[in-house]
Amino acid sequence: MNEEVSKKLELIRQTLRETGVQGVRLRGTDWFAWATAGASNTVLLTAETGVAEVLVTTEDAWVLTDEIEAQRLIDEELPANFKVHFNPWADAAARESFVRDATAGGKLLSDSPISNLEKPLPVSLQSHKRVMVSSELERYRQIGQKASVAMTEVLKAAKPTWTEYQLAGAGAEALWAKGLHPALTLVAGERRLPLYRHATPTGEQIGRQAMLVFCARGYGLYANLTRFVCFGKLSNERAELHSHVREIEAVVLNLCQPGTTLDTVYHALAQAYEQHGFPNAIREHHQGGTTGYLAREIVANPTTTDTLTEGIAVAWNPSLPGAKVEDTFVILKDGKLENLTFDPNFPSVEVEGRLRPVPLYN
């Protein structure tokens, strides 16, 4: 961990040298986790920034927080690479005074600029955040496995009489029990499933089938996956929709090679939908993109020219009314894809050499 942090601090200081600024402030939950090798500044799950931030200068690396949080962060979260500076919780100005002193009142870079002295982070540093090093990938594997096992446990226990709230709650409970933040738990039961792509749960019973979606966060990294459960036989029409999305997804996964641009993937998806007889589907839901310290770092669209490389994680979610497929993959050497959210205990079929999930029959 300390070695990983040291490398990241050097990347930040390289940015300081290249831009001529005096410091970098990282406030977002994503950037804090990246810079600290998986530590968390999150208290309020829905907040994009946390209760602490990172300040890096040419000489020092600090975590800035207040007196409420400092000891817990020191005891339970932070690697030894950082000094800690804390201010009275009621005196936010004291932190700004410390930053001015530490940076000689100079210019700063930040992921969340809040003053005219702060400028956005350069693209070069943003790109480093999106490429997993070996220690990050090892943590990611742990998160992916925990999330996928939690998903399987919940759907095997699900009942048609459960409400969508109950299924979402069981999912959140299973994730918390494994130490993961349930950043997102979407549920659509039998009636709502063909109507909405982003189906937030309701008090309606799920009925004969349901979709459950996780964005599960651990060490700051997101494991994204979608699964279906059925009570009784799936109609031929519904089964065909699931088959279509798996085949459409295979087109995308085959393109996930170093050097491929995200707009290339998007246009290939659009063509695949059309070939399968669903020309409008590309406009009915975003299709996913790269992932990592955000549920989606970059969502692919017709103009995203960002290039995939080794070490980038992706989560695609091609969908049709009532059917969807999603897992979190990372691009390895030689362009191989590793499915971080694969659970061998969940039913699957082989699609172009990869095991892809099918609805679980209860």
mmCIF file of C-alpha atoms in Angstrom:
data_model
loop_
_atom_site.group_PDB
_atom_site.id
_atom_site.type_symbol
_atom_site.label_atom_id
_atom_site.label_comp_id
_atom_site.label_asym_id
_atom_site.label_seq_id
_atom_site.Cartn_x
_atom_site.Cartn_y
_atom_site.Cartn_z
ATOM 1 C CA MET A 1 0.000 0.000 0.000
ATOM 2 C CA ASN A 2 2.717 2.502 0.951
ATOM 3 C CA GLU A 3 4.545 1.747 -2.307
ATOM 4 C CA GLU A 4 1.383 2.341 -4.336
ATOM 5 C CA VAL A 5 0.758 5.638 -2.541
ATOM 6 C CA SER A 6 4.365 6.709 -3.093
ATOM 7 C CA LYS A 7 3.999 6.153 -6.836
ATOM 8 C CA LYS A 8 0.777 8.146 -6.911
ATOM 9 C CA LEU A 9 2.310 11.000 -4.942
ATOM 10 C CA GLU A 10 5.118 11.088 -7.482
ATOM 11 C CA LEU A 11 2.560 11.301 -10.301
ATOM 12 C CA ILE A 12 0.915 14.231 -8.528
ATOM 13 C CA ARG A 13 4.264 15.963 -8.000
ATOM 14 C CA GLN A 14 5.126 15.396 -11.630
ATOM 15 C CA THR A 15 1.914 17.276 -12.407
ATOM 16 C CA LEU A 16 3.023 20.071 -10.077
ATOM 17 C CA ARG A 17 6.305 20.370 -11.941
ATOM 18 C CA GLU A 18 4.624 20.332 -15.346
ATOM 19 C CA THR A 19 2.013 22.946 -14.459
ATOM 20 C CA GLY A 20 4.041 25.168 -12.131
ATOM 21 C CA VAL A 21 1.392 25.206 -9.410
ATOM 22 C CA GLN A 22 2.106 24.893 -5.707
ATOM 23 C CA GLY A 23 -0.297 22.173 -4.639
ATOM 24 C CA VAL A 24 -3.041 19.686 -5.496
ATOM 25 C CA ARG A 25 -6.228 19.355 -3.437
ATOM 26 C CA LEU A 26 -8.296 16.176 -3.833
ATOM 27 C CA ARG A 27 -11.757 16.375 -2.242
ATOM 28 C CA GLY A 28 -13.902 13.832 -4.092
ATOM 29 C CA THR A 29 -14.573 10.396 -2.653
ATOM 30 C CA ASP A 30 -13.103 8.940 -5.841
ATOM 31 C CA TRP A 31 -9.871 10.934 -5.807
ATOM 32 C CA PHE A 32 -9.368 10.510 -2.065
ATOM 33 C CA ALA A 33 -9.625 6.723 -2.415
ATOM 34 C CA TRP A 34 -7.276 6.725 -5.402
ATOM 35 C CA ALA A 35 -4.578 8.817 -3.705
ATOM 36 C CA THR A 36 -4.714 6.862 -0.423
ATOM 37 C CA ALA A 37 -4.808 3.341 -1.952
ATOM 38 C CA GLY A 38 -8.397 2.690 -0.965
ATOM 39 C CA ALA A 39 -8.990 4.739 2.171
ATOM 40 C CA SER A 40 -12.420 6.298 2.581
ATOM 41 C CA ASN A 41 -13.397 9.864 3.404
ATOM 42 C CA THR A 42 -17.082 8.953 3.150
ATOM 43 C CA VAL A 43 -19.576 9.423 5.961
ATOM 44 C CA LEU A 44 -22.665 10.482 3.997
ATOM 45 C CA LEU A 45 -22.977 7.846 1.274
ATOM 46 C CA THR A 46 -24.664 10.161 -1.209
ATOM 47 C CA ALA A 47 -22.049 12.922 -1.023
ATOM 48 C CA GLU A 48 -19.528 13.347 -3.820
ATOM 49 C CA THR A 49 -16.982 14.808 -1.397
ATOM 50 C CA GLY A 50 -16.120 13.488 2.026
ATOM 51 C CA VAL A 51 -15.044 14.539 5.509
ATOM 52 C CA ALA A 52 -11.365 14.789 4.578
ATOM 53 C CA GLU A 53 -9.251 15.836 1.609
ATOM 54 C CA VAL A 54 -5.733 15.264 0.344
ATOM 55 C CA LEU A 55 -3.266 18.124 -0.083
ATOM 56 C CA VAL A 56 -0.010 17.403 -1.906
ATOM 57 C CA THR A 57 2.850 19.879 -2.299
ATOM 58 C CA THR A 58 6.341 19.349 -3.659
ATOM 59 C CA GLU A 59 7.534 18.564 -0.127
ATOM 60 C CA ASP A 60 4.611 17.126 1.829
ATOM 61 C CA ALA A 61 1.420 15.070 1.588
ATOM 62 C CA TRP A 62 -1.374 15.898 4.000
ATOM 63 C CA VAL A 63 -4.835 14.681 4.829
ATOM 64 C CA LEU A 64 -6.900 17.643 5.955
ATOM 65 C CA THR A 65 -9.922 17.027 8.156
ATOM 66 C CA ASP A 66 -11.558 18.279 11.344
ATOM 67 C CA GLU A 67 -11.245 17.213 14.949
ATOM 68 C CA ILE A 68 -14.341 14.980 14.742
ATOM 69 C CA GLU A 69 -12.793 12.675 12.152
ATOM 70 C CA ALA A 70 -9.040 12.861 12.657
ATOM 71 C CA GLN A 71 -8.387 10.051 15.136
ATOM 72 C CA ARG A 72 -10.624 7.533 13.373
ATOM 73 C CA LEU A 73 -8.950 8.249 10.052
ATOM 74 C CA ILE A 74 -5.504 7.848 11.611
ATOM 75 C CA ASP A 75 -6.467 4.618 13.384
ATOM 76 C CA GLU A 76 -8.503 2.943 10.664
ATOM 77 C CA GLU A 77 -8.052 4.446 7.211
ATOM 78 C CA LEU A 78 -4.873 6.265 6.327
ATOM 79 C CA PRO A 79 -1.558 4.855 5.091
ATOM 80 C CA ALA A 80 1.635 6.124 6.719
ATOM 81 C CA ASN A 81 2.557 8.302 3.723
ATOM 82 C CA PHE A 82 0.363 11.162 4.918
ATOM 83 C CA LYS A 83 0.642 13.704 7.671
ATOM 84 C CA VAL A 84 -2.688 14.731 9.193
ATOM 85 C CA HIS A 85 -3.766 18.281 9.861
ATOM 86 C CA PHE A 86 -7.069 18.894 11.586
ATOM 87 C CA ASN A 87 -8.960 22.007 12.490
ATOM 88 C CA PRO A 88 -11.802 22.703 14.936
ATOM 89 C CA TRP A 89 -15.005 21.490 13.306
ATOM 90 C CA ALA A 90 -16.569 24.947 13.679
ATOM 91 C CA ASP A 91 -13.613 26.773 12.118
ATOM 92 C CA ALA A 92 -13.413 25.890 8.426
ATOM 93 C CA ALA A 93 -11.359 29.006 7.793
ATOM 94 C CA ALA A 94 -8.492 27.456 9.762
ATOM 95 C CA ARG A 95 -8.056 24.813 7.058
ATOM 96 C CA GLU A 96 -7.875 27.415 4.319
ATOM 97 C CA SER A 97 -5.292 29.330 6.329
ATOM 98 C CA PHE A 98 -3.211 26.146 6.640
ATOM 99 C CA VAL A 99 -3.422 25.531 2.878
ATOM 100 C CA ARG A 100 -2.284 29.081 2.125
ATOM 101 C CA ASP A 101 0.689 28.669 4.445
ATOM 102 C CA ALA A 102 1.604 25.233 3.031
ATOM 103 C CA THR A 103 1.490 26.478 -0.554
ATOM 104 C CA ALA A 104 2.816 30.024 0.056
ATOM 105 C CA GLY A 105 -0.499 31.357 -1.190
ATOM 106 C CA GLY A 106 0.183 29.919 -4.627
ATOM 107 C CA LYS A 107 -2.057 28.431 -7.280
ATOM 108 C CA LEU A 108 -3.620 25.014 -6.823
ATOM 109 C CA LEU A 109 -5.136 22.219 -8.853
ATOM 110 C CA SER A 110 -8.249 20.402 -7.616
ATOM 111 C CA ASP A 111 -10.797 17.828 -8.687
ATOM 112 C CA SER A 112 -13.423 20.220 -7.230
ATOM 113 C CA PRO A 113 -12.147 23.790 -7.611
ATOM 114 C CA ILE A 114 -13.836 26.192 -5.171
ATOM 115 C CA SER A 115 -11.874 29.424 -5.587
ATOM 116 C CA ASN A 116 -10.161 31.438 -8.306
ATOM 117 C CA LEU A 117 -6.824 30.107 -7.036
ATOM 118 C CA GLU A 118 -7.862 26.547 -7.960
ATOM 119 C CA LYS A 119 -7.884 25.106 -11.469
ATOM 120 C CA PRO A 120 -9.192 21.709 -12.680
ATOM 121 C CA LEU A 121 -6.907 18.692 -12.769
ATOM 122 C CA PRO A 122 -5.149 18.099 -16.092
ATOM 123 C CA VAL A 123 -6.220 15.255 -18.355
ATOM 124 C CA SER A 124 -2.888 13.489 -17.764
ATOM 125 C CA LEU A 125 -3.608 12.987 -14.056
ATOM 126 C CA GLN A 126 -7.217 12.002 -14.706
ATOM 127 C CA SER A 127 -5.948 9.314 -17.078
ATOM 128 C CA HIS A 128 -3.658 7.853 -14.392
ATOM 129 C CA LYS A 129 -6.645 7.430 -12.070
ATOM 130 C CA ARG A 130 -8.468 5.293 -14.627
ATOM 131 C CA VAL A 131 -5.688 2.729 -15.086
ATOM 132 C CA MET A 132 -5.456 0.069 -12.381
ATOM 133 C CA VAL A 133 -2.046 -0.907 -11.055
ATOM 134 C CA SER A 134 -1.560 -4.465 -9.773
ATOM 135 C CA SER A 135 -2.368 -3.672 -6.124
ATOM 136 C CA GLU A 136 -5.535 -1.826 -7.138
ATOM 137 C CA LEU A 137 -6.574 -4.704 -9.342
ATOM 138 C CA GLU A 138 -6.142 -7.125 -6.463
ATOM 139 C CA ARG A 139 -8.477 -5.012 -4.330
ATOM 140 C CA TYR A 140 -10.890 -4.770 -7.248
ATOM 141 C CA ARG A 141 -11.021 -8.555 -7.537
ATOM 142 C CA GLN A 142 -12.012 -8.778 -3.867
ATOM 143 C CA ILE A 143 -14.787 -6.213 -4.313
ATOM 144 C CA GLY A 144 -16.103 -7.859 -7.450
ATOM 145 C CA GLN A 145 -16.272 -11.273 -5.844
ATOM 146 C CA LYS A 146 -18.006 -10.007 -2.716
ATOM 147 C CA ALA A 147 -20.566 -8.090 -4.762
ATOM 148 C CA SER A 148 -21.359 -10.980 -7.095
ATOM 149 C CA VAL A 149 -21.696 -13.470 -4.219
ATOM 150 C CA ALA A 150 -24.016 -11.047 -2.421
ATOM 151 C CA MET A 151 -26.132 -10.785 -5.571
ATOM 152 C CA THR A 152 -26.417 -14.565 -5.892
ATOM 153 C CA GLU A 153 -27.332 -14.999 -2.218
ATOM 154 C CA VAL A 154 -30.106 -12.433 -2.438
ATOM 155 C CA LEU A 155 -31.700 -13.665 -5.654
ATOM 156 C CA LYS A 156 -31.649 -17.280 -4.466
ATOM 157 C CA ALA A 157 -33.549 -16.168 -1.347
ATOM 158 C CA ALA A 158 -35.998 -13.872 -3.162
ATOM 159 C CA LYS A 159 -39.752 -14.602 -3.210
ATOM 160 C CA PRO A 160 -42.355 -13.405 -5.720
ATOM 161 C CA THR A 161 -44.315 -11.880 -2.842
ATOM 162 C CA TRP A 162 -41.405 -9.608 -1.890
ATOM 163 C CA THR A 163 -41.826 -5.969 -2.741
ATOM 164 C CA GLU A 164 -39.219 -4.181 -4.805
ATOM 165 C CA TYR A 165 -38.237 -2.359 -1.619
ATOM 166 C CA GLN A 166 -37.638 -5.700 0.104
ATOM 167 C CA LEU A 167 -35.455 -6.979 -2.714
ATOM 168 C CA ALA A 168 -33.442 -3.757 -2.804
ATOM 169 C CA GLY A 169 -33.150 -3.819 0.986
ATOM 170 C CA ALA A 170 -31.967 -7.430 0.974
ATOM 171 C CA GLY A 171 -29.374 -6.461 -1.623
ATOM 172 C CA ALA A 172 -28.155 -3.533 0.448
ATOM 173 C CA GLU A 173 -28.009 -5.686 3.563
ATOM 174 C CA ALA A 174 -25.977 -8.362 1.761
ATOM 175 C CA LEU A 175 -23.507 -5.749 0.527
ATOM 176 C CA TRP A 176 -23.132 -4.105 3.942
ATOM 177 C CA ALA A 177 -22.573 -7.530 5.512
ATOM 178 C CA LYS A 178 -19.558 -7.931 3.220
ATOM 179 C CA GLY A 179 -18.240 -4.456 3.965
ATOM 180 C CA LEU A 180 -19.417 -2.831 0.735
ATOM 181 C CA HIS A 181 -21.315 0.420 0.244
ATOM 182 C CA PRO A 182 -24.634 -0.138 -1.611
ATOM 183 C CA ALA A 183 -24.128 2.934 -3.770
ATOM 184 C CA LEU A 184 -26.949 1.803 -6.052
ATOM 185 C CA THR A 185 -29.576 -0.940 -5.807
ATOM 186 C CA LEU A 186 -32.112 -0.762 -8.622
ATOM 187 C CA VAL A 187 -35.079 -3.147 -8.744
ATOM 188 C CA ALA A 188 -37.840 -3.682 -11.273
ATOM 189 C CA GLY A 189 -40.477 -6.346 -10.805
ATOM 190 C CA GLU A 190 -42.626 -8.075 -13.406
ATOM 191 C CA ARG A 191 -44.856 -5.104 -14.294
ATOM 192 C CA ARG A 192 -42.271 -2.325 -14.259
ATOM 193 C CA LEU A 193 -39.430 -4.300 -15.845
ATOM 194 C CA PRO A 194 -40.342 -3.616 -19.488
ATOM 195 C CA LEU A 195 -41.259 0.015 -18.764
ATOM 196 C CA TYR A 196 -38.177 1.583 -17.196
ATOM 197 C CA ARG A 197 -34.430 1.138 -17.655
ATOM 198 C CA HIS A 198 -33.469 2.951 -14.435
ATOM 199 C CA ALA A 199 -36.103 1.435 -12.180
ATOM 200 C CA THR A 200 -35.751 2.740 -8.653
ATOM 201 C CA PRO A 201 -37.569 0.351 -6.283
ATOM 202 C CA THR A 202 -41.168 0.808 -5.137
ATOM 203 C CA GLY A 203 -43.554 -0.901 -2.726
ATOM 204 C CA GLU A 204 -44.999 -3.045 -5.519
ATOM 205 C CA GLN A 205 -44.630 -6.829 -5.359
ATOM 206 C CA ILE A 206 -42.032 -8.170 -7.778
ATOM 207 C CA GLY A 207 -44.260 -10.965 -9.138
ATOM 208 C CA ARG A 208 -42.939 -13.596 -11.532
ATOM 209 C CA GLN A 209 -39.627 -11.941 -12.390
ATOM 210 C CA ALA A 210 -37.337 -9.139 -11.276
ATOM 211 C CA MET A 211 -34.117 -7.348 -12.126
ATOM 212 C CA LEU A 212 -31.593 -6.355 -9.455
ATOM 213 C CA VAL A 213 -28.729 -3.960 -10.195
ATOM 214 C CA PHE A 214 -25.743 -3.255 -7.948
ATOM 215 C CA CYS A 215 -23.165 -0.521 -7.927
ATOM 216 C CA ALA A 216 -21.182 -1.782 -4.941
ATOM 217 C CA ARG A 217 -18.283 0.300 -3.613
ATOM 218 C CA GLY A 218 -15.296 -0.954 -1.650
ATOM 219 C CA TYR A 219 -11.828 0.611 -1.312
ATOM 220 C CA GLY A 220 -13.379 3.364 -3.433
ATOM 221 C CA LEU A 221 -13.807 0.977 -6.397
ATOM 222 C CA TYR A 222 -17.143 0.147 -8.008
ATOM 223 C CA ALA A 223 -18.337 -3.337 -8.878
ATOM 224 C CA ASN A 224 -21.280 -2.955 -11.268
ATOM 225 C CA LEU A 225 -23.516 -5.881 -12.156
ATOM 226 C CA THR A 226 -27.090 -6.750 -13.153
ATOM 227 C CA ARG A 227 -28.940 -10.015 -12.633
ATOM 228 C CA PHE A 228 -32.468 -11.390 -13.090
ATOM 229 C CA VAL A 229 -34.576 -13.826 -11.088
ATOM 230 C CA CYS A 230 -37.631 -15.682 -12.427
ATOM 231 C CA PHE A 231 -40.353 -17.630 -10.619
ATOM 232 C CA GLY A 232 -41.630 -20.076 -13.183
ATOM 233 C CA LYS A 233 -40.738 -20.402 -16.844
ATOM 234 C CA LEU A 234 -39.688 -17.316 -18.779
ATOM 235 C CA SER A 235 -41.768 -16.687 -21.915
ATOM 236 C CA ASN A 236 -40.076 -17.378 -25.229
ATOM 237 C CA GLU A 237 -40.304 -13.676 -26.095
ATOM 238 C CA ARG A 238 -38.545 -12.619 -22.868
ATOM 239 C CA ALA A 239 -35.924 -15.352 -23.227
ATOM 240 C CA GLU A 240 -35.179 -14.091 -26.754
ATOM 241 C CA LEU A 241 -34.690 -10.538 -25.460
ATOM 242 C CA HIS A 242 -32.094 -11.792 -22.983
ATOM 243 C CA SER A 243 -30.380 -13.704 -25.774
ATOM 244 C CA HIS A 244 -30.290 -10.563 -27.912
ATOM 245 C CA VAL A 245 -28.631 -8.437 -25.225
ATOM 246 C CA ARG A 246 -25.996 -11.101 -24.563
ATOM 247 C CA GLU A 247 -25.132 -11.268 -28.253
ATOM 248 C CA ILE A 248 -25.057 -7.471 -28.530
ATOM 249 C CA GLU A 249 -22.805 -7.304 -25.466
ATOM 250 C CA ALA A 250 -20.402 -9.787 -27.074
ATOM 251 C CA VAL A 251 -19.774 -7.269 -29.858
ATOM 252 C CA VAL A 252 -18.753 -4.691 -27.257
ATOM 253 C CA LEU A 253 -16.593 -7.022 -25.203
ATOM 254 C CA ASN A 254 -14.737 -8.181 -28.317
ATOM 255 C CA LEU A 255 -13.844 -4.542 -28.988
ATOM 256 C CA CYS A 256 -12.452 -3.917 -25.497
ATOM 257 C CA GLN A 257 -8.819 -3.973 -26.567
ATOM 258 C CA PRO A 258 -5.993 -1.505 -25.939
ATOM 259 C CA GLY A 259 -6.171 1.200 -28.586
ATOM 260 C CA THR A 260 -9.938 1.084 -29.141
ATOM 261 C CA THR A 261 -11.709 4.409 -28.639
ATOM 262 C CA LEU A 262 -14.997 4.631 -26.752
ATOM 263 C CA ASP A 263 -16.839 6.212 -29.663
ATOM 264 C CA THR A 264 -15.848 3.177 -31.755
ATOM 265 C CA VAL A 265 -17.525 0.938 -29.188
ATOM 266 C CA TYR A 266 -20.611 3.154 -29.126
ATOM 267 C CA HIS A 267 -21.036 3.060 -32.898
ATOM 268 C CA ALA A 268 -20.519 -0.719 -32.937
ATOM 269 C CA LEU A 269 -23.254 -1.031 -30.320
ATOM 270 C CA ALA A 270 -25.608 1.088 -32.366
ATOM 271 C CA GLN A 271 -24.969 -1.137 -35.368
ATOM 272 C CA ALA A 272 -25.462 -4.312 -33.305
ATOM 273 C CA TYR A 273 -28.823 -3.109 -32.004
ATOM 274 C CA GLU A 274 -29.916 -2.361 -35.560
ATOM 275 C CA GLN A 275 -28.792 -5.762 -36.807
ATOM 276 C CA HIS A 276 -30.843 -7.419 -34.056
ATOM 277 C CA GLY A 277 -33.915 -5.415 -35.023
ATOM 278 C CA PHE A 278 -33.840 -2.719 -32.325
ATOM 279 C CA PRO A 279 -32.539 0.433 -34.046
ATOM 280 C CA ASN A 280 -33.813 2.822 -31.361
ATOM 281 C CA ALA A 281 -32.381 0.973 -28.347
ATOM 282 C CA ILE A 282 -29.062 2.850 -28.431
ATOM 283 C CA ARG A 283 -31.005 6.031 -27.520
ATOM 284 C CA GLU A 284 -33.170 4.485 -24.820
ATOM 285 C CA HIS A 285 -30.433 3.948 -22.220
ATOM 286 C CA HIS A 286 -26.777 4.817 -21.783
ATOM 287 C CA GLN A 287 -24.627 1.845 -22.654
ATOM 288 C CA GLY A 288 -21.976 2.089 -19.939
ATOM 289 C CA GLY A 289 -18.279 2.742 -20.392
ATOM 290 C CA THR A 290 -15.199 2.788 -18.214
ATOM 291 C CA THR A 291 -15.477 2.315 -14.467
ATOM 292 C CA GLY A 292 -13.214 2.296 -11.416
ATOM 293 C CA TYR A 293 -13.351 4.966 -8.716
ATOM 294 C CA LEU A 294 -16.663 6.163 -10.152
ATOM 295 C CA ALA A 295 -19.564 3.934 -11.146
ATOM 296 C CA ARG A 296 -18.801 5.243 -14.633
ATOM 297 C CA GLU A 297 -15.609 7.182 -15.158
ATOM 298 C CA ILE A 298 -16.551 7.902 -18.793
ATOM 299 C CA VAL A 299 -19.911 7.026 -20.339
ATOM 300 C CA ALA A 300 -19.401 6.145 -24.003
ATOM 301 C CA ASN A 301 -21.236 8.311 -26.516
ATOM 302 C CA PRO A 302 -20.767 9.222 -30.205
ATOM 303 C CA THR A 303 -18.014 11.756 -29.428
ATOM 304 C CA THR A 304 -15.983 10.114 -26.625
ATOM 305 C CA THR A 305 -12.581 9.591 -28.234
ATOM 306 C CA ASP A 306 -10.888 8.385 -25.010
ATOM 307 C CA THR A 307 -8.801 5.291 -25.695
ATOM 308 C CA LEU A 308 -8.942 1.985 -23.837
ATOM 309 C CA THR A 309 -5.649 0.682 -22.441
ATOM 310 C CA GLU A 310 -4.408 -2.212 -20.372
ATOM 311 C CA GLY A 311 -5.533 -1.767 -16.762
ATOM 312 C CA ILE A 312 -8.775 0.080 -17.523
ATOM 313 C CA ALA A 313 -11.994 -1.375 -16.107
ATOM 314 C CA VAL A 314 -15.206 -1.324 -18.121
ATOM 315 C CA ALA A 315 -18.857 -1.965 -17.336
ATOM 316 C CA TRP A 316 -21.244 -2.104 -20.282
ATOM 317 C CA ASN A 317 -24.998 -2.463 -19.877
ATOM 318 C CA PRO A 318 -26.738 -3.076 -23.196
ATOM 319 C CA SER A 319 -30.461 -3.360 -22.611
ATOM 320 C CA LEU A 320 -33.830 -3.927 -24.235
ATOM 321 C CA PRO A 321 -37.275 -3.589 -22.631
ATOM 322 C CA GLY A 322 -37.207 -6.213 -19.876
ATOM 323 C CA ALA A 323 -33.664 -7.482 -20.512
ATOM 324 C CA LYS A 324 -30.182 -6.278 -19.662
ATOM 325 C CA VAL A 325 -26.692 -7.658 -19.082
ATOM 326 C CA GLU A 326 -23.864 -6.121 -17.042
ATOM 327 C CA ASP A 327 -20.625 -7.104 -15.362
ATOM 328 C CA THR A 328 -17.392 -5.336 -14.489
ATOM 329 C CA PHE A 329 -14.357 -6.345 -16.551
ATOM 330 C CA VAL A 330 -10.736 -5.234 -16.591
ATOM 331 C CA ILE A 331 -8.501 -5.236 -19.664
ATOM 332 C CA LEU A 332 -5.394 -7.340 -19.015
ATOM 333 C CA LYS A 333 -2.214 -7.892 -20.997
ATOM 334 C CA ASP A 334 -2.664 -9.009 -24.597
ATOM 335 C CA GLY A 335 -6.178 -7.562 -24.541
ATOM 336 C CA LYS A 336 -7.659 -10.344 -22.423
ATOM 337 C CA LEU A 337 -10.723 -9.462 -20.370
ATOM 338 C CA GLU A 338 -11.156 -10.580 -16.771
ATOM 339 C CA ASN A 339 -14.691 -10.609 -15.385
ATOM 340 C CA LEU A 340 -14.337 -9.204 -11.870
ATOM 341 C CA THR A 341 -17.981 -9.886 -10.955
ATOM 342 C CA PHE A 342 -18.315 -13.489 -12.134
ATOM 343 C CA ASP A 343 -19.870 -15.931 -9.656
ATOM 344 C CA PRO A 344 -19.691 -19.589 -10.765
ATOM 345 C CA ASN A 345 -22.733 -20.319 -8.587
ATOM 346 C CA PHE A 346 -24.962 -18.104 -10.725
ATOM 347 C CA PRO A 347 -26.398 -19.718 -13.888
ATOM 348 C CA SER A 348 -24.661 -18.778 -17.119
ATOM 349 C CA VAL A 349 -24.241 -19.694 -20.776
ATOM 350 C CA GLU A 350 -21.212 -19.367 -22.992
ATOM 351 C CA VAL A 351 -21.309 -16.515 -25.487
ATOM 352 C CA GLU A 352 -18.289 -16.225 -27.784
ATOM 353 C CA GLY A 353 -16.012 -17.895 -25.268
ATOM 354 C CA ARG A 354 -17.258 -16.025 -22.188
ATOM 355 C CA LEU A 355 -19.678 -17.190 -19.505
ATOM 356 C CA ARG A 356 -22.525 -14.699 -19.308
ATOM 357 C CA PRO A 357 -25.351 -14.669 -16.745
ATOM 358 C CA VAL A 358 -28.857 -15.870 -17.544
ATOM 359 C CA PRO A 359 -31.981 -15.420 -15.369
ATOM 360 C CA LEU A 360 -31.947 -17.446 -12.175
ATOM 361 C CA TYR A 361 -34.975 -19.725 -11.795
ATOM 362 C CA ASN A 362 -36.306 -19.964 -8.254
#
